Amino acid sequence: MVQTNLNGTTDRRIDALLALLSDNTMIVISGAKIAREIGVTRSTVWRWIEKLRALGVRVKGHPRSGYQIEKVPDVLVPKLLRKRLHQGPIGKRIHHFFKTDSTNAVAMRLGEQGEPHGTIVIAEEQTAGRGRGGHTWHSEKTNGIYMTVLLRPPVAPQNAPLITIVAGLAVRDAILEQTGIAPDLRWPNDLLFGRKKFCGILTEMNAEQDRIHFVAIGIGINVNHLKIPEDLAEIATSLRIETGRIYSRVEVVARLLRHLDSYYNRFISEGAESIVARFTEVSSYARGKRVRIATTTGTYVGTTEGLEPGGLLRVKRDDGRTLPIISGTLTEAD
Ligand code: BTN
C-alpha cells in the first residue's frame, strides 16, 4: 500500500473514539474503558471529547461518570462514512481533516505521491478553500461538505471537461434523491436552486500532452448553512435555506459517491456521448438559454446551442458567431 505523509490528518484514534461512542449510543462508557480500547490516556480522551463538543457533537457526561452520545454524530470521519459506502475504488481510502487549508491542495500533493484512484480527502473546515477563477470558497465549519476525489482516468487531457461534468451530474442526482428537488446544472458544473448556487466544483489536473496522471475533483456543497455571508447572499444558498431541513452530511456524501461511481463507470464504458446526452437532458443551460459570458478580454451575450463531443458549451453570440466557451464565467442573461 502507498504510504503517504500527511500533516494534520485526523488521528485514527479520534475516529475510533467516535465509532465506539456511535456503536453504543444507549450506554455510558467510562473514560477508562474508552482509553483502554483506543489506546490513549484518560486525559487525552477528555481532551478529544472537548474537541468533538466544539464541533457540535453532543457528548453527555464527564471524566468521572463516563461518556455517552444519543445519536450517531454527523462527522465525516472514515469509520462513520465507510459504514454507508458501497464496495468499489471510490472512497476505499479516506483522509479526513478537522481543519485544513484546501482539500484540493492536499489531494494534488497526494496524487504526486502516487495515491491510488478513488482516494478521498475530506474536511470539516477549510482555511483557504479554492474556487474557480482564483476565487476563495467559503468553507464554514461542519455545515458544508468540502471534499476532493482523486481519480486516474484512462482518457486524454482534452476529455477533462467531461470528468468535471460527470461530477456535476453525480451531485445533481444525489441532491435530488436527498431533498426531492431537482437542482439545475449551470455549465460546466455549478449546481443551482433557481438562480442561486449551492455547490461548486473545481477540477485540477496533473497531465502530460496525451495522458492524464490524475485529476483532483474538489466539490464544495453548502448543506446546513443557516446564513450566507452578505457579499454572497444574492448568488448563493444552502440545502437548509432552500428546504428548511437539516441534512446528514454523511448521507449526502454516501449518495454522492455512489452516483459518482456510476457516472464515472458510464463515462469510461460508454464514452463521452452518453455523458453529454445526460447533461443535455437535465441542464436548462445546455440549449436555448440566454447567457452572459465574462472573460478576461470582455463580456458577451448569446444563446446556448448544445455541448460539443468533448463537453465544451457552444454559444451563438449576438454578433452572429457560434463558438465553444473555453474559459470565462457564465451566468443567465436577463
Ligand atoms: C467554484 O468556484 O465553483 C468551485 C468551488 C470548489 C470548492 C471545493 S471545496 C472542496 C475542494 N477544495 C477546495 O479548495 N476547493 C474545492
Short mmCIF file of C-alpha atoms and ligand atoms in Angstrom, two decimals:
data_model
loop_
_atom_site.label_atom_id
_atom_site.label_comp_id
_atom_site.label_asym_id
_atom_site.label_seq_id
_atom_site.Cartn_x
_atom_site.Cartn_y
_atom_site.Cartn_z
CA MET A 1 0.00 0.00 0.00
CA VAL A 2 1.14 3.54 -0.72
CA GLN A 3 2.46 5.34 2.34
CA THR A 4 1.61 9.00 2.37
CA ASN A 5 2.87 11.62 4.68
CA LEU A 6 0.12 13.96 5.72
CA ASN A 7 0.25 16.68 8.32
CA GLY A 8 -2.90 17.44 10.24
CA THR A 9 -4.91 14.42 9.18
CA THR A 10 -7.35 13.21 11.83
CA ASP A 11 -5.80 10.83 14.35
CA ARG A 12 -7.19 7.37 13.68
CA ARG A 13 -7.87 7.04 17.40
CA ILE A 14 -10.30 10.02 17.33
CA ASP A 15 -12.02 8.19 14.52
CA ALA A 16 -12.09 5.08 16.74
CA LEU A 17 -13.45 7.13 19.68
CA LEU A 18 -16.34 8.43 17.57
CA ALA A 19 -17.07 4.96 16.24
CA LEU A 20 -17.03 3.48 19.77
CA LEU A 21 -19.47 6.09 21.07
CA SER A 22 -21.67 5.73 17.97
CA ASP A 23 -21.83 1.95 18.30
CA ASN A 24 -23.00 2.31 21.92
CA THR A 25 -25.45 5.18 21.87
CA MET A 26 -27.56 3.68 24.69
CA ILE A 27 -24.65 3.17 27.05
CA VAL A 28 -22.48 5.37 29.25
CA ILE A 29 -18.89 4.25 28.68
CA SER A 30 -16.29 5.03 31.31
CA GLY A 31 -13.32 7.19 30.35
CA ALA A 32 -11.02 4.37 31.48
CA LYS A 33 -12.68 1.86 29.16
CA ILE A 34 -12.54 4.23 26.19
CA ALA A 35 -8.89 4.98 26.95
CA ARG A 36 -8.08 1.25 27.08
CA GLU A 37 -9.97 0.42 23.88
CA ILE A 38 -8.49 3.13 21.71
CA GLY A 39 -5.03 3.13 23.29
CA VAL A 40 -4.67 6.63 24.77
CA THR A 41 -4.64 8.13 28.27
CA ARG A 42 -7.84 9.20 30.04
CA SER A 43 -6.81 12.83 29.84
CA THR A 44 -6.45 12.50 26.06
CA VAL A 45 -9.97 11.05 25.92
CA TRP A 46 -11.24 14.08 27.81
CA ARG A 47 -9.32 16.47 25.51
CA TRP A 48 -10.73 14.81 22.40
CA ILE A 49 -14.27 14.80 23.80
CA GLU A 50 -13.93 18.56 24.28
CA LYS A 51 -12.73 18.88 20.69
CA LEU A 52 -15.75 16.95 19.44
CA ARG A 53 -18.08 19.09 21.54
CA ALA A 54 -16.58 22.19 19.94
CA LEU A 55 -17.59 20.70 16.60
CA GLY A 56 -21.17 20.36 17.76
CA VAL A 57 -21.12 16.64 18.69
CA ARG A 58 -23.43 16.30 21.70
CA VAL A 59 -21.44 14.17 24.16
CA LYS A 60 -23.05 13.80 27.59
CA GLY A 61 -21.10 13.12 30.77
CA HIS A 62 -17.68 13.89 32.18
CA PRO A 63 -14.48 12.08 33.18
CA ARG A 64 -15.90 10.68 36.46
CA SER A 65 -19.24 9.36 35.16
CA GLY A 66 -18.19 8.34 31.67
CA TYR A 67 -19.43 9.48 28.28
CA GLN A 68 -22.42 8.88 26.02
CA ILE A 69 -23.86 10.23 22.78
CA GLU A 70 -27.54 9.89 21.97
CA LYS A 71 -27.32 9.72 18.23
CA VAL A 72 -24.65 8.97 15.69
CA PRO A 73 -22.88 12.28 15.04
CA ASP A 74 -22.66 13.82 11.59
CA VAL A 75 -18.88 13.95 11.39
CA LEU A 76 -17.26 12.80 8.17
CA VAL A 77 -14.58 10.60 9.75
CA PRO A 78 -13.63 7.43 7.81
CA LYS A 79 -15.14 4.89 10.24
CA LEU A 80 -18.58 6.54 10.19
CA LEU A 81 -18.50 7.29 6.47
CA ARG A 82 -17.34 3.84 5.46
CA LYS A 83 -20.38 2.21 7.05
CA ARG A 84 -22.51 3.99 4.43
CA LEU A 85 -20.32 3.41 1.39
CA HIS A 86 -20.64 0.56 -1.07
CA GLN A 87 -17.72 -1.53 -2.33
CA GLY A 88 -15.56 -0.05 -5.06
CA PRO A 89 -12.45 2.07 -5.54
CA ILE A 90 -14.12 5.44 -4.87
CA GLY A 91 -13.85 6.03 -1.13
CA LYS A 92 -11.71 2.99 -0.42
CA ARG A 93 -9.13 5.33 1.06
CA ILE A 94 -10.32 8.36 3.03
CA HIS A 95 -8.18 11.12 4.52
CA HIS A 96 -10.12 13.22 7.00
CA PHE A 97 -9.16 16.60 8.47
CA PHE A 98 -10.89 18.63 11.13
CA LYS A 99 -9.23 21.63 9.54
CA THR A 100 -7.01 22.03 6.50
CA ASP A 101 -6.14 24.74 4.00
CA SER A 102 -7.75 23.14 0.94
CA THR A 103 -8.72 19.53 0.26
CA ASN A 104 -7.73 20.10 -3.39
CA ALA A 105 -4.24 21.20 -2.35
CA VAL A 106 -3.91 18.07 -0.18
CA ALA A 107 -5.22 15.81 -2.95
CA MET A 108 -2.81 17.29 -5.51
CA ARG A 109 0.10 16.53 -3.16
CA LEU A 110 -1.23 13.02 -2.58
CA GLY A 111 -1.61 12.48 -6.31
CA GLU A 112 2.05 13.33 -6.83
CA GLN A 113 2.97 10.82 -4.12
CA GLY A 114 1.18 8.04 -6.01
CA GLU A 115 -2.06 7.86 -4.02
CA PRO A 116 -4.47 5.45 -5.77
CA HIS A 117 -7.52 6.16 -7.92
CA GLY A 118 -10.62 6.81 -5.83
CA THR A 119 -8.95 8.31 -2.77
CA ILE A 120 -10.99 10.93 -0.94
CA VAL A 121 -9.80 13.93 1.03
CA ILE A 122 -12.48 15.46 3.22
CA ALA A 123 -12.50 18.26 5.78
CA GLU A 124 -14.85 19.73 8.37
CA GLU A 125 -13.38 23.16 7.67
CA GLN A 126 -11.05 24.78 5.12
CA THR A 127 -8.98 27.85 5.81
CA ALA A 128 -8.09 28.50 2.15
CA GLY A 129 -10.78 26.74 0.12
CA ARG A 130 -10.10 27.27 -3.57
CA GLY A 131 -12.79 28.29 -6.04
CA ARG A 132 -12.66 28.68 -9.79
CA GLY A 133 -11.02 31.71 -11.37
CA GLY A 134 -8.76 32.27 -8.36
CA HIS A 135 -11.70 32.92 -6.01
CA THR A 136 -11.85 31.50 -2.50
CA TRP A 137 -14.55 29.07 -1.40
CA HIS A 138 -16.42 29.96 1.77
CA SER A 139 -15.92 26.85 3.94
CA GLU A 140 -17.85 27.27 7.18
CA LYS A 141 -17.04 24.71 9.87
CA THR A 142 -19.12 21.47 9.85
CA ASN A 143 -22.05 22.93 7.90
CA GLY A 144 -20.77 22.09 4.45
CA ILE A 145 -19.14 19.30 2.53
CA TYR A 146 -15.59 20.02 1.45
CA MET A 147 -14.31 17.03 -0.39
CA THR A 148 -11.85 16.17 -3.15
CA VAL A 149 -11.90 12.93 -5.08
CA LEU A 150 -8.67 11.83 -6.73
CA LEU A 151 -9.21 9.97 -9.99
CA ARG A 152 -6.81 8.46 -12.51
CA PRO A 153 -9.00 8.26 -15.63
CA PRO A 154 -7.56 6.46 -18.66
CA VAL A 155 -8.53 9.29 -21.04
CA ALA A 156 -6.78 12.13 -22.90
CA PRO A 157 -6.47 15.57 -21.24
CA GLN A 158 -8.87 17.05 -23.83
CA ASN A 159 -11.58 14.99 -22.15
CA ALA A 160 -11.00 16.54 -18.73
CA PRO A 161 -14.07 18.86 -19.00
CA LEU A 162 -16.21 15.73 -19.22
CA ILE A 163 -14.91 14.44 -15.91
CA THR A 164 -16.00 17.69 -14.32
CA ILE A 165 -19.43 17.24 -15.90
CA VAL A 166 -19.54 13.67 -14.58
CA ALA A 167 -19.04 15.04 -11.06
CA GLY A 168 -21.75 17.68 -11.54
CA LEU A 169 -24.24 15.05 -12.69
CA ALA A 170 -23.44 12.92 -9.65
CA VAL A 171 -24.06 15.83 -7.27
CA ARG A 172 -27.31 16.63 -9.06
CA ASP A 173 -28.69 13.12 -8.69
CA ALA A 174 -27.55 12.86 -5.07
CA ILE A 175 -29.26 16.13 -4.13
CA LEU A 176 -32.45 15.21 -5.97
CA GLU A 177 -32.53 11.90 -4.09
CA GLN A 178 -31.81 13.60 -0.77
CA THR A 179 -34.14 16.60 -0.99
CA GLY A 180 -36.75 15.58 -3.57
CA ILE A 181 -35.94 18.74 -5.53
CA ALA A 182 -34.05 18.61 -8.83
CA PRO A 183 -31.28 21.20 -8.96
CA ASP A 184 -30.26 22.82 -12.23
CA LEU A 185 -26.76 22.39 -13.63
CA ARG A 186 -25.12 25.53 -14.94
CA TRP A 187 -22.38 24.58 -17.37
CA PRO A 188 -19.94 23.22 -16.64
CA ASN A 189 -20.75 22.24 -13.10
CA ASP A 190 -22.40 24.76 -10.81
CA LEU A 191 -25.42 23.35 -9.00
CA LEU A 192 -28.29 25.78 -8.55
CA PHE A 193 -31.63 26.09 -6.88
CA GLY A 194 -33.34 28.73 -9.01
CA ARG A 195 -30.59 31.24 -9.74
CA LYS A 196 -28.66 30.61 -6.55
CA LYS A 197 -25.65 28.33 -6.32
CA PHE A 198 -25.23 25.80 -3.52
CA CYS A 199 -22.41 23.67 -4.95
CA GLY A 200 -19.26 24.40 -6.91
CA ILE A 201 -16.73 22.02 -8.39
CA LEU A 202 -13.08 22.75 -9.06
CA THR A 203 -11.15 20.20 -11.08
CA GLU A 204 -7.37 20.40 -11.06
CA MET A 205 -5.29 18.19 -13.27
CA ASN A 206 -1.80 16.75 -13.48
CA ALA A 207 -1.19 15.59 -17.05
CA GLU A 208 1.16 15.21 -19.98
CA GLN A 209 0.15 16.15 -23.51
CA ASP A 210 -1.56 12.83 -24.22
CA ARG A 211 -2.16 11.35 -20.77
CA ILE A 212 -3.83 12.37 -17.52
CA HIS A 213 -1.81 11.35 -14.48
CA PHE A 214 -4.62 12.29 -12.14
CA VAL A 215 -7.42 14.77 -11.57
CA ALA A 216 -8.46 16.23 -8.23
CA ILE A 217 -12.19 16.92 -8.30
CA GLY A 218 -12.97 19.34 -5.49
CA ILE A 219 -16.62 19.53 -4.50
CA GLY A 220 -17.99 22.16 -2.13
CA ILE A 221 -21.63 21.90 -1.04
CA ASN A 222 -23.48 24.33 1.21
CA VAL A 223 -25.57 21.93 3.25
CA ASN A 224 -26.68 23.16 6.67
CA HIS A 225 -25.69 26.82 6.45
CA LEU A 226 -28.35 28.96 8.09
CA LYS A 227 -26.97 32.16 6.66
CA ILE A 228 -24.81 33.02 3.68
CA PRO A 229 -22.26 35.83 4.12
CA GLU A 230 -23.65 39.16 2.96
CA ASP A 231 -21.42 39.53 -0.07
CA LEU A 232 -22.61 36.15 -1.41
CA ALA A 233 -26.24 36.23 -0.28
CA GLU A 234 -27.53 37.35 -3.70
CA ILE A 235 -25.94 34.47 -5.57
CA ALA A 236 -25.54 31.61 -3.10
CA THR A 237 -27.75 29.39 -0.96
CA SER A 238 -27.71 26.13 1.00
CA LEU A 239 -29.84 22.99 1.13
CA ARG A 240 -31.13 24.06 4.52
CA ILE A 241 -32.08 27.58 3.39
CA GLU A 242 -33.93 26.18 0.38
CA THR A 243 -35.83 23.37 2.10
CA GLY A 244 -35.94 24.33 5.79
CA ARG A 245 -34.41 21.00 6.78
CA ILE A 246 -31.12 19.89 8.29
CA TYR A 247 -29.32 17.13 6.40
CA SER A 248 -26.90 14.42 7.38
CA ARG A 249 -23.69 15.24 5.52
CA VAL A 250 -22.62 11.61 5.87
CA GLU A 251 -25.74 10.60 3.96
CA VAL A 252 -25.22 13.21 1.25
CA VAL A 253 -21.58 12.15 0.77
CA ALA A 254 -22.55 8.47 0.59
CA ARG A 255 -25.19 9.17 -2.08
CA LEU A 256 -22.85 11.43 -3.99
CA LEU A 257 -20.05 8.84 -4.12
CA ARG A 258 -22.46 6.16 -5.27
CA HIS A 259 -23.65 8.34 -8.17
CA LEU A 260 -20.10 9.41 -8.95
CA ASP A 261 -19.02 5.80 -9.21
CA SER A 262 -21.94 5.04 -11.50
CA TYR A 263 -21.47 8.09 -13.83
CA TYR A 264 -17.71 7.56 -13.92
CA ASN A 265 -18.14 3.93 -14.99
CA ARG A 266 -20.70 5.02 -17.57
CA PHE A 267 -18.22 7.57 -18.95
CA ILE A 268 -15.39 5.02 -19.15
CA SER A 269 -17.51 2.25 -20.67
CA GLU A 270 -19.93 4.20 -22.91
CA GLY A 271 -17.82 7.27 -23.65
CA ALA A 272 -18.46 10.99 -23.89
CA GLU A 273 -21.69 10.83 -25.84
CA SER A 274 -23.68 9.31 -23.03
CA ILE A 275 -22.48 11.97 -20.56
CA VAL A 276 -23.16 14.82 -22.97
CA ALA A 277 -26.66 13.42 -23.61
CA ARG A 278 -27.41 13.19 -19.90
CA PHE A 279 -26.22 16.74 -19.26
CA THR A 280 -28.40 17.99 -22.11
CA GLU A 281 -31.36 16.17 -20.55
CA VAL A 282 -31.06 17.68 -17.08
CA SER A 283 -29.49 21.14 -17.54
CA SER A 284 -31.54 24.15 -18.60
CA TYR A 285 -28.26 25.71 -19.76
CA ALA A 286 -27.47 23.17 -22.48
CA ARG A 287 -29.73 24.59 -25.20
CA GLY A 288 -31.62 27.78 -25.88
CA LYS A 289 -30.54 29.61 -22.72
CA ARG A 290 -29.65 33.29 -22.90
CA VAL A 291 -26.28 33.63 -21.20
CA ARG A 292 -23.65 36.21 -20.41
CA ILE A 293 -20.02 35.11 -20.54
CA ALA A 294 -17.42 37.19 -18.78
CA THR A 295 -13.86 36.52 -19.94
CA THR A 296 -10.59 38.27 -19.21
CA THR A 297 -10.87 40.08 -22.53
CA GLY A 298 -14.52 41.14 -22.33
CA THR A 299 -18.12 40.15 -21.83
CA TYR A 300 -20.53 38.88 -24.45
CA VAL A 301 -24.13 37.68 -24.58
CA GLY A 302 -25.58 34.84 -26.61
CA THR A 303 -27.76 31.73 -26.69
CA THR A 304 -26.53 28.23 -25.87
CA GLU A 305 -26.56 25.65 -28.66
CA GLY A 306 -25.61 22.35 -27.04
CA LEU A 307 -22.39 20.68 -25.99
CA GLU A 308 -19.52 19.62 -28.23
CA PRO A 309 -18.45 15.95 -28.01
CA GLY A 310 -15.59 16.97 -25.65
CA GLY A 311 -18.01 18.70 -23.26
CA LEU A 312 -17.47 22.35 -24.25
CA LEU A 313 -20.61 24.50 -24.49
CA ARG A 314 -21.42 26.12 -27.85
CA VAL A 315 -22.84 29.62 -27.70
CA LYS A 316 -24.32 31.57 -30.59
CA ARG A 317 -23.19 35.08 -29.80
CA ASP A 318 -25.41 38.05 -30.54
CA ASP A 319 -22.77 39.20 -33.07
CA GLY A 320 -23.64 36.07 -35.09
CA ARG A 321 -20.60 33.91 -34.35
CA THR A 322 -21.02 30.47 -32.78
CA LEU A 323 -18.10 29.46 -30.58
CA PRO A 324 -17.44 26.98 -27.78
CA ILE A 325 -16.70 28.51 -24.38
CA ILE A 326 -13.11 27.78 -23.44
CA SER A 327 -12.88 29.97 -20.37
CA GLY A 328 -14.83 32.61 -18.50
CA THR A 329 -17.74 32.80 -16.12
CA LEU A 330 -21.20 32.03 -17.37
CA THR A 331 -24.42 33.46 -15.93
CA GLU A 332 -28.00 33.63 -17.08
CA ALA A 333 -28.63 36.81 -19.07
CA ASP A 334 -31.72 38.81 -18.14
C1 BTN B 1 -16.26 27.05 -7.66
O1 BTN B 1 -15.68 28.13 -7.63
O2 BTN B 1 -17.44 26.98 -8.04
C2 BTN B 1 -15.56 25.80 -7.25
C3 BTN B 1 -15.54 25.62 -5.76
C4 BTN B 1 -14.91 24.34 -5.28
C5 BTN B 1 -14.81 24.26 -3.78
C6 BTN B 1 -14.32 22.94 -3.31
S1 BTN B 1 -14.47 22.73 -1.56
C7 BTN B 1 -13.55 21.27 -1.64
C8 BTN B 1 -12.44 21.49 -2.64
N1 BTN B 1 -11.27 22.08 -2.01
C9 BTN B 1 -11.02 23.30 -2.44
O3 BTN B 1 -10.09 24.03 -2.04
N2 BTN B 1 -11.95 23.66 -3.36
C10 BTN B 1 -12.88 22.59 -3.62
#
